[in-house]
Coordinates of C-alpha atoms and ligand atoms in Angstrom, one line a residue:
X1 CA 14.6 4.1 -31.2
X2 CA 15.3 2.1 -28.0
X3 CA 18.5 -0.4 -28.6
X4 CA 18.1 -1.0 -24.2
X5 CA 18.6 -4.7 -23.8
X6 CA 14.9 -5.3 -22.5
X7 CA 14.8 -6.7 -18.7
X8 CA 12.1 -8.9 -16.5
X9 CA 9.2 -6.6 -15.5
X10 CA 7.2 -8.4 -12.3
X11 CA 3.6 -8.2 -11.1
X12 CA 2.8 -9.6 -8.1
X13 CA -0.9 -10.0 -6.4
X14 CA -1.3 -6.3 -5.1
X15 CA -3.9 -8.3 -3.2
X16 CA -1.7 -10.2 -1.2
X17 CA -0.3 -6.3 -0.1
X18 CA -3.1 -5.2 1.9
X19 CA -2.4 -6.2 5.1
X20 CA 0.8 -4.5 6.2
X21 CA 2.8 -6.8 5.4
X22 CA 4.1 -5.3 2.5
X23 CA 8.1 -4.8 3.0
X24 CA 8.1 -8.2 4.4
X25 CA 6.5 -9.5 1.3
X26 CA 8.3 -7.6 -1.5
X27 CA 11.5 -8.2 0.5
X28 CA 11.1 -11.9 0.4
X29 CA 10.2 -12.0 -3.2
X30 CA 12.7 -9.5 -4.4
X31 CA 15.6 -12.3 -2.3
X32 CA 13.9 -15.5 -4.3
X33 CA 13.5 -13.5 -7.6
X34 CA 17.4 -13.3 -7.2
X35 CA 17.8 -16.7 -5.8
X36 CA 15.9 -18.7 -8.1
X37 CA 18.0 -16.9 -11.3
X38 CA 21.4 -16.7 -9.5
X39 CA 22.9 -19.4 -11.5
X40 CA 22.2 -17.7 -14.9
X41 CA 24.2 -14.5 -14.2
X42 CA 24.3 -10.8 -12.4
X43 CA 21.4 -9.4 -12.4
X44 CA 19.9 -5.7 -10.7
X45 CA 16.5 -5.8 -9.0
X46 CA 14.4 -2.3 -8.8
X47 CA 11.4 -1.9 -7.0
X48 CA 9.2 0.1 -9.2
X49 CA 5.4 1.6 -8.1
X50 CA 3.5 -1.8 -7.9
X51 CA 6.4 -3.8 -9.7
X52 CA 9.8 -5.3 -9.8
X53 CA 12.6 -5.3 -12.4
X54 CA 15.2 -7.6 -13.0
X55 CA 17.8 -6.4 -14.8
X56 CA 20.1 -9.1 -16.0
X57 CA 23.5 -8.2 -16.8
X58 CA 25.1 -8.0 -20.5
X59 CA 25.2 -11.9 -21.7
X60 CA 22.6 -13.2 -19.8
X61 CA 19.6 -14.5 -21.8
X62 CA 16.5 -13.0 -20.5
X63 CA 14.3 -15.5 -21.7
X64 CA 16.1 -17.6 -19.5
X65 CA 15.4 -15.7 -16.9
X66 CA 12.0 -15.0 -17.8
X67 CA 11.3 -18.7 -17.7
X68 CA 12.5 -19.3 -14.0
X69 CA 10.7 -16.2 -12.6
X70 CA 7.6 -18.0 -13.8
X71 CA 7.8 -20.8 -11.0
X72 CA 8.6 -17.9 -8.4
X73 CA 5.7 -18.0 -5.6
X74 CA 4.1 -14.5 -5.5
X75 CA 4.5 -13.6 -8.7
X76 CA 1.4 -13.0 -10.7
X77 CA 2.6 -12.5 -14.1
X78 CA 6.3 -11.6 -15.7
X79 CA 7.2 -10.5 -19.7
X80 CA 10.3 -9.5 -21.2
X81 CA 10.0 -5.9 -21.1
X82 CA 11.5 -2.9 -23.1
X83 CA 12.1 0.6 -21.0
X84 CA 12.1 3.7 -23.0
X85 CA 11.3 7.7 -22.1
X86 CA 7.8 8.0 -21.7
X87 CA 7.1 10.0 -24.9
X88 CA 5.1 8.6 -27.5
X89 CA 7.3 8.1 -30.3
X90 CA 9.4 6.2 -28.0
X91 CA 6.7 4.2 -27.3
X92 CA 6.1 3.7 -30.9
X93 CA 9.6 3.3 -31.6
X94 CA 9.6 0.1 -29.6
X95 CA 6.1 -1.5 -30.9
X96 CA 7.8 -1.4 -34.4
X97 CA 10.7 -3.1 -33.3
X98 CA 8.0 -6.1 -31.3
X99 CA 6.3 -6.2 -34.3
X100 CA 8.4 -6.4 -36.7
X101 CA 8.3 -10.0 -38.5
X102 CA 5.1 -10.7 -36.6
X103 CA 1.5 -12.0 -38.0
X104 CA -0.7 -11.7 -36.5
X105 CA -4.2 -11.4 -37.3
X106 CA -5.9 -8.9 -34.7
X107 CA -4.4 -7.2 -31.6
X108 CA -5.0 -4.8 -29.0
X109 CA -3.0 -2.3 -26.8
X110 CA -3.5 -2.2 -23.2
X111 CA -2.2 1.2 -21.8
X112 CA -1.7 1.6 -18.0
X113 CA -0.7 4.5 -16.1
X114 CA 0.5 4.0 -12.3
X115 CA 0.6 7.8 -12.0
X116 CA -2.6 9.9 -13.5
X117 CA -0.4 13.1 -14.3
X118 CA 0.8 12.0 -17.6
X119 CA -0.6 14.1 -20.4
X120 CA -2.4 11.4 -21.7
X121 CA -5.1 9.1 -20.4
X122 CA -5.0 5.2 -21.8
X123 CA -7.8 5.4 -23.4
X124 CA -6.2 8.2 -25.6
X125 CA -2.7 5.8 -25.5
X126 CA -4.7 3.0 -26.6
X127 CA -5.9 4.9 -29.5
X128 CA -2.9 6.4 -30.8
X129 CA -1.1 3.8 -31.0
X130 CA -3.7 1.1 -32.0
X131 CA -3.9 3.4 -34.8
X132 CA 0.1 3.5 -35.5
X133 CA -0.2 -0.2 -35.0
X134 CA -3.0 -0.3 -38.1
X135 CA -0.8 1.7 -40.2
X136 CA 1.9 -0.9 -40.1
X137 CA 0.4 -4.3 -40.0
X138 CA -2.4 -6.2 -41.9
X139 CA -4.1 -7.1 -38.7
X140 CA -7.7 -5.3 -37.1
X141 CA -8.4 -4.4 -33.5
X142 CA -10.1 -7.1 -31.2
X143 CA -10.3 -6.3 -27.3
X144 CA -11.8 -9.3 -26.4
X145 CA -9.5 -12.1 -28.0
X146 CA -6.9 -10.5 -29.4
X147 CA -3.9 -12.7 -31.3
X148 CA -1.5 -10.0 -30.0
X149 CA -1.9 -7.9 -26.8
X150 CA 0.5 -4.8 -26.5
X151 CA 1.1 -3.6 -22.9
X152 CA 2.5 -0.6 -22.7
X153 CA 2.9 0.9 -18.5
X154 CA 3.6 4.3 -18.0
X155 CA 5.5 5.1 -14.5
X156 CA 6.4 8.1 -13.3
X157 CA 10.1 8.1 -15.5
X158 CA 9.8 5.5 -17.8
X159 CA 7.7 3.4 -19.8
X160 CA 7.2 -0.5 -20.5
X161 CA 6.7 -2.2 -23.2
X162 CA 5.9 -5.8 -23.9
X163 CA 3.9 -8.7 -25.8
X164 CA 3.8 -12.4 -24.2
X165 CA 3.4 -11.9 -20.7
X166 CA 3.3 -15.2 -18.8
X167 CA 1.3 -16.4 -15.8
X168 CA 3.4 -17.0 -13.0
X169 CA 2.1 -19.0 -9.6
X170 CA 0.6 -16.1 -7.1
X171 CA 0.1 -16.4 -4.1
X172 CA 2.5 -15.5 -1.8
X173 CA 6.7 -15.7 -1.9
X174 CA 8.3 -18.9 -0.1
X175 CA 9.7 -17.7 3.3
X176 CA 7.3 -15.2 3.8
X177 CA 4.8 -17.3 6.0
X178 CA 7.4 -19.4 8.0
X179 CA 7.8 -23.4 7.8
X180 CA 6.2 -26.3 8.0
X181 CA 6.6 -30.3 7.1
X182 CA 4.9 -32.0 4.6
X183 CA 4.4 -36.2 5.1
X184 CA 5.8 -37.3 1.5
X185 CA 4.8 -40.2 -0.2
X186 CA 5.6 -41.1 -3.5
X187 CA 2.2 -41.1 -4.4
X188 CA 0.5 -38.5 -6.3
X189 CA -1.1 -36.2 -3.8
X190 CA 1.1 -35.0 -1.3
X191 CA 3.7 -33.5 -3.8
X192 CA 0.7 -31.4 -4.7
X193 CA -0.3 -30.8 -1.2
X194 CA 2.9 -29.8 -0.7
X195 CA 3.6 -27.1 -3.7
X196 CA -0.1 -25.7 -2.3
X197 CA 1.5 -24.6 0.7
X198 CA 4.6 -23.1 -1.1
X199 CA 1.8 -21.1 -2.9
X200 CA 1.0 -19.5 0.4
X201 CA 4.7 -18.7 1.5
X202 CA 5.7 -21.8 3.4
X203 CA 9.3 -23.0 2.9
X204 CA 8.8 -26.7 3.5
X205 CA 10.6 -29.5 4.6
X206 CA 10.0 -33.5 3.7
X207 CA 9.3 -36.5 5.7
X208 CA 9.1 -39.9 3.9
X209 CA 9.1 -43.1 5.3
X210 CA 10.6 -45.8 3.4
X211 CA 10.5 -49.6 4.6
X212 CA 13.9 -50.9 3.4
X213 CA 15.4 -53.0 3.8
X214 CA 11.7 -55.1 3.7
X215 CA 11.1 -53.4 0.7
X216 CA 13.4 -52.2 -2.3
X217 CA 14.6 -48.5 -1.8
X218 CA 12.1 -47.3 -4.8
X219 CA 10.5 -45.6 -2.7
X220 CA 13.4 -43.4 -1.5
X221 CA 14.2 -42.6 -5.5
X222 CA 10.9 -41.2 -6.2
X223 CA 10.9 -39.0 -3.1
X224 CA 13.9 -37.9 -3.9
X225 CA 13.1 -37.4 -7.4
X226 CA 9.8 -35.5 -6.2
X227 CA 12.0 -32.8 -3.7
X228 CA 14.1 -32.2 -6.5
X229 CA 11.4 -31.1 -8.8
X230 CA 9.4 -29.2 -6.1
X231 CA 13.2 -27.2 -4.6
X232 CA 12.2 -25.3 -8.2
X233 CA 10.0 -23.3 -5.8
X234 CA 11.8 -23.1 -3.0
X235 CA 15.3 -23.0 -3.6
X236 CA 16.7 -25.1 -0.8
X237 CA 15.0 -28.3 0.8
X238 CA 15.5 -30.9 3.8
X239 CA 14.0 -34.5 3.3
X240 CA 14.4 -36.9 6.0
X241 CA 14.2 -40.8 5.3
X242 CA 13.0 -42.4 8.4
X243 CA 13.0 -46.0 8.2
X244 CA 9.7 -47.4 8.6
X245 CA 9.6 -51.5 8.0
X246 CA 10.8 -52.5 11.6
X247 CA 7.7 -50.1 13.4
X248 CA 5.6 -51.1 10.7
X249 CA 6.3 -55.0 11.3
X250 CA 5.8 -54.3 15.0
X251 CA 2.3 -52.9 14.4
X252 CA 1.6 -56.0 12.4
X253 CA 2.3 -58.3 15.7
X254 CA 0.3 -56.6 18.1
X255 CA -2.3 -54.3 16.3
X256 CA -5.3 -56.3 14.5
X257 CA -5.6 -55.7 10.8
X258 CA -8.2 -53.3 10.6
X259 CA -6.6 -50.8 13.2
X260 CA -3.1 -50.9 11.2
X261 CA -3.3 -48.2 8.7
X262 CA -5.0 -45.2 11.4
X263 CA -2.0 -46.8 13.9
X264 CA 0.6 -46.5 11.1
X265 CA -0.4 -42.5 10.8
X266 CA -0.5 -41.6 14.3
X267 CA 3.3 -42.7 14.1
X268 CA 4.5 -41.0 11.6
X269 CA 2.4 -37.6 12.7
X270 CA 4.5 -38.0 15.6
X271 CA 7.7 -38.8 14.0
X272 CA 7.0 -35.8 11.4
X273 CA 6.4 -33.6 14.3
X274 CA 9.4 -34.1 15.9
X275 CA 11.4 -33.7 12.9
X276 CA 9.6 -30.5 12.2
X277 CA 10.2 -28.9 15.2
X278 CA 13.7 -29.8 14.7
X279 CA 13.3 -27.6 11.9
X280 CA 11.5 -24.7 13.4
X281 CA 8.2 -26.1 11.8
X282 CA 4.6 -25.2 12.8
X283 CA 2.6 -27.2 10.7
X284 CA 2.3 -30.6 9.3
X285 CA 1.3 -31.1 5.8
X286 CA -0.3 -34.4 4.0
X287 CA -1.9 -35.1 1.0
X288 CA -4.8 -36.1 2.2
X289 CA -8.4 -35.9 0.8
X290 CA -11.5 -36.9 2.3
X291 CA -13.0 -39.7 1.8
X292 CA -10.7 -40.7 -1.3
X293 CA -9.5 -43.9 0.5
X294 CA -11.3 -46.0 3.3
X295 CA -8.4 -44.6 5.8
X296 CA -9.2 -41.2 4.9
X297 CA -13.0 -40.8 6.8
X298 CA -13.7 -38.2 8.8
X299 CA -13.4 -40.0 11.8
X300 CA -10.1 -41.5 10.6
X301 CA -8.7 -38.2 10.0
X302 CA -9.9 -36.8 13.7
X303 CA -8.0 -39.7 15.2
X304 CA -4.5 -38.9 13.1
X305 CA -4.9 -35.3 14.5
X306 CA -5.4 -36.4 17.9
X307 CA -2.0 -37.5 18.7
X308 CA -0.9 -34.3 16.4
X309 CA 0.8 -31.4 18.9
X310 CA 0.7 -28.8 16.0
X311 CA -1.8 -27.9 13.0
X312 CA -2.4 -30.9 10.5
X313 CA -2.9 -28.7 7.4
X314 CA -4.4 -31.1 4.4
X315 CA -4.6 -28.5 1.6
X316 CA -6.4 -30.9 -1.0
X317 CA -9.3 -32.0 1.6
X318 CA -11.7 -30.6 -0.6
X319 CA -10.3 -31.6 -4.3
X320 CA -10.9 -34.7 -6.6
X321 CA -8.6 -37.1 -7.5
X322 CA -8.9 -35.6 -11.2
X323 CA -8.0 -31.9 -10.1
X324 CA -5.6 -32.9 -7.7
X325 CA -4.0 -35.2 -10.9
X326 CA -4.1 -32.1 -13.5
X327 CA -2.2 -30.0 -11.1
X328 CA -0.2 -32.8 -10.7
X329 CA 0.6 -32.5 -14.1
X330 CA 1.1 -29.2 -14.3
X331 CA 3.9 -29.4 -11.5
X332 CA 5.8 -32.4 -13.3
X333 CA 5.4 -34.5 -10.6
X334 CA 2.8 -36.9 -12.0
X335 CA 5.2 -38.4 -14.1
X336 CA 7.2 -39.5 -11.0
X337 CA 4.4 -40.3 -8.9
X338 CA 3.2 -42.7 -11.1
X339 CA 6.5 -45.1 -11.5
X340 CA 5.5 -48.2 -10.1
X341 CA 7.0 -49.2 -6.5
X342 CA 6.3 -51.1 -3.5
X343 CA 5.8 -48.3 -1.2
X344 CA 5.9 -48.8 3.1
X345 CA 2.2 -48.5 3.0
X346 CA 1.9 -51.7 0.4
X347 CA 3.8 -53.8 3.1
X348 CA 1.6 -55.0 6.1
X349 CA -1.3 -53.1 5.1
X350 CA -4.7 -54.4 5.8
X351 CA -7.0 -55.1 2.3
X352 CA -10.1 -53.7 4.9
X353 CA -8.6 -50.8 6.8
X354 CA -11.8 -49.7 9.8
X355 CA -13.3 -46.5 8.2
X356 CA -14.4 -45.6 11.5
X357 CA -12.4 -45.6 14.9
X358 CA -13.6 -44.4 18.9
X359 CA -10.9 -42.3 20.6
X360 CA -11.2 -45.2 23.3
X361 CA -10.5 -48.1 20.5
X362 CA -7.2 -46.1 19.5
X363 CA -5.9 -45.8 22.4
X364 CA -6.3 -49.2 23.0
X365 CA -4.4 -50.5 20.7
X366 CA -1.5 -48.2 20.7
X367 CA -1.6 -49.2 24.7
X368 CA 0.0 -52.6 23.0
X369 CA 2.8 -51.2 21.6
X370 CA 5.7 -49.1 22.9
X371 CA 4.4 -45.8 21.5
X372 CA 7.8 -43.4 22.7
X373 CA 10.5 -45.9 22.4
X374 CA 9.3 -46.6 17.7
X375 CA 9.0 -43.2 17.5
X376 CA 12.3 -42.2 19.0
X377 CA 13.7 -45.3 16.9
X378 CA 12.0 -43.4 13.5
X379 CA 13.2 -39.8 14.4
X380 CA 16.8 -41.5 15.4
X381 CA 16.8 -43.3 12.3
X382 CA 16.0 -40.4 9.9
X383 CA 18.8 -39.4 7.2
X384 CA 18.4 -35.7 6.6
X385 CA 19.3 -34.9 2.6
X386 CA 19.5 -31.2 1.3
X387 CA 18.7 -30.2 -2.2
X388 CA 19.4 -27.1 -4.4
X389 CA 18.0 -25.1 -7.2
X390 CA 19.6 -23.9 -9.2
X391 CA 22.7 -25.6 -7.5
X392 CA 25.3 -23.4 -5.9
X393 CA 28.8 -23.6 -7.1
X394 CA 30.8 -23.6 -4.0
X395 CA 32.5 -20.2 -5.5
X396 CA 28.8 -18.8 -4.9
X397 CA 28.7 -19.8 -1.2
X398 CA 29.9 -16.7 0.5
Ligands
LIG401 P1 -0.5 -39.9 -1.7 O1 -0.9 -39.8 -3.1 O2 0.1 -38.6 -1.2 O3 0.4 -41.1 -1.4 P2 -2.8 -41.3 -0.9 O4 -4.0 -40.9 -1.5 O5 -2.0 -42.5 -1.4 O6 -1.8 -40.1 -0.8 P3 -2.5 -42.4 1.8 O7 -1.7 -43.5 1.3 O8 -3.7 -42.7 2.6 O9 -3.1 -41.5 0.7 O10 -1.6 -41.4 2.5 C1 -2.2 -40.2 3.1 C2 -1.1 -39.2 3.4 O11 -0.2 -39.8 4.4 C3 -0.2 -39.0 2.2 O12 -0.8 -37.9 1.4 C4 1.0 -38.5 2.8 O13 1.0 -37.2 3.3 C5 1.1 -39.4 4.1 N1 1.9 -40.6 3.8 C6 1.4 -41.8 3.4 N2 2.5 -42.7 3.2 C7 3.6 -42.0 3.5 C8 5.0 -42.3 3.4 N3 5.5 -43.5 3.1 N4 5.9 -41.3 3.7 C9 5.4 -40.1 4.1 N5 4.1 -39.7 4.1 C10 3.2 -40.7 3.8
LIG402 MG1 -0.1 -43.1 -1.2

């Protein structure tokens, strides 16, 4: 009978693994796997044939752990695991004990073997112990939709076993595919935008642009609020407030209404790009979708990246205003997005942005204003916060 304290058993995307790249990418996600449960206690990480292993030390309470490792980019599911020899009476030894106290009204046990030496294949595994499974419950086999599944992975010297495995994000680990900026609003879309390119490895840094002291500072709350949940992905994050309301007030003196909103973007493109390359950024991110809003037409869009000298990546281009909501939701940042404020682009925008604009027509009208000297004022004027998670206690900080 295994009394083992059980530990974190990790599948990630094997997928993602065929390209070379693996020690990079099990690297990186073996460091966040660590990072992102650091505050909870010691742990031990193993790399096992196709998997990881957290081991927590003595008090630490796996489900705990279990819970973070679920918002850790890369990983593709995780489960509280028990390790025993990789006989089967061990093996049986521990479904008793997950059992035990359980209804459940039909099951199924789903055997792998990462090495095809062991005695038995799964389908035989499967059917021995579906069978000592039957002779200890009031339940009946069903593979399709089972109530309970039993997993039970034989490696080379051990075996795992575990119910309630978990989904976590995929994709790829944060770090692995370098850096870029995100433009942050404290609407609904670019936080998603944003986590979408955490999904694919990026570490990313925020730009908002806030226009107090015209407007309240509401706007810098909710961005705030929306790093800090997001930095449960990535660990560490920069935002940089750059004060907006003076540029934006002199657009509104020289640029005619229906040119403000493309104008406004092609200034903060090129204040976000200088603040990402700051940062050792590549891209830019936005939340932008096309065709959701008058200012976000094709054409409009192709004059935003014109004055853009690095990648514009808008992950949610092709998504509705419904998906990109759910995942909203399913982030936690919808609740924040939708607290009312006044944000910069409420102040001096025009009620009938132009839904098209000539290369010749924007150039024009940026010829009026003194296109170097606001964006040095916005990159001058940014504030740079950082934000943790799970915070470091200064003890921690080698
Ligand atoms: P969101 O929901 O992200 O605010 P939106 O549908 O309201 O997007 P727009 O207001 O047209 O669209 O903004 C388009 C994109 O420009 C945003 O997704 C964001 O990336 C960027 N952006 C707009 N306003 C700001 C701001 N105040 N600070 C930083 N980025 C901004
Ligand atoms: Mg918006």
């Amino acid at each position: 009978m295994s009394r083992a304290r059980p530990a974190i058993l990790v599948h990630y995307h094997e997928l993602a693994l065929k390209r070379g790249n693996r020690p990079l990418f099990l690297r990186q996600l073996g460091r966040n796997l660590l990072r992102a449960t650091e505050d909870l206690g010691p742990a031990t990480l193993r790399q096992l044939s196709g998997r990881l292993l957290l081991e927590p030390d003595g008090a630490v309470p796996v489900e705990a752990v279990r819970d973070r490792v679920t918002r850790v980019c890369g990983v593709s599911s995780v489960a509280v695991a028990y390790r025993v020899a990789s006989t089967v009476d061990q093996m049986k030894a521990v479904i008793t004990r997950l059992i035990e106290g359980r209804t459940f009204a039909s099951f199924r046990i789903s055997a792998r073997r990462a090495f095809k030496t062991y005695p038995m294949t799964s389908v035989e595994l499967n059917r021995e112990l579906g069978a000592f499974v039957l002779g200890r419950a009031a339940t009946r086999v069903n593979l399709h939709d089972p109530a309970l599944e039993i997993h039970v992975e034989v490696l080379p010297a051990e075996t795992f076993v575990y119910v309630d495995r978990v989904a976590g994000p995929g994709g790829l680990p944060v770090g692995a595919s370098g850096t870029v900026a995100a433009l942050l609003s404290g609407g609904i879309d670019s936080p998603v935008a944003a986590w979408r390119m955490m999904k694919r490895g990026c570490r990313v840094g925020f730009v908002h642009f806030h226009s107090v002291p015209y407007l309240p500072p509401t706007s810098q709350a909710k961005a705030r609020a929306l790093v800090e949940r997001l930095t449960q992905w990535q660990y560490d994050s920069r935002l940089a407030l750059v004060p907006f309301g003076e540029i934006q007030r002199e657009v509104v003196l020289s640029v005619p209404p229906p040119a403000r909103v493309v104008v406004y973007r092609r200034l903060m493109i090129r204040i976000a790009e200088a603040l990402a390359r700051r940062w050792g950024a590549q891209a830019l991110v936005t939340g932008e979708s096309l065709g959701q809003v008058a200012s976000q037409t094709l054409s409009n869009l192709a004059r935003i990246d014109e004055v853009a000298g690095m990648p514009v990546f808008r992950p949610l281009i092709g998504m509705d205003k419904l998906e990109i909501t759910d995942e909203a939701r399913r982030l936690g940042t919808f609740e924040i997005s939708i607290e009312p404020d006044a944000d910069c682009c409420t102040l001096f925008v025009p009620r009938h942005p132009a839904t098209r604009m000539s290369v010749d027509e924007a150039r024009a009208v940026e010829a009026r204003l003194e296109v170097e000297r606001l964006v040095a004022a916005g990159v001058d004027g940014a504030v740079v916060e950082v934000f943790e998670f799970p915070a470091r206690t200064p003890a921690a900080v080698p």
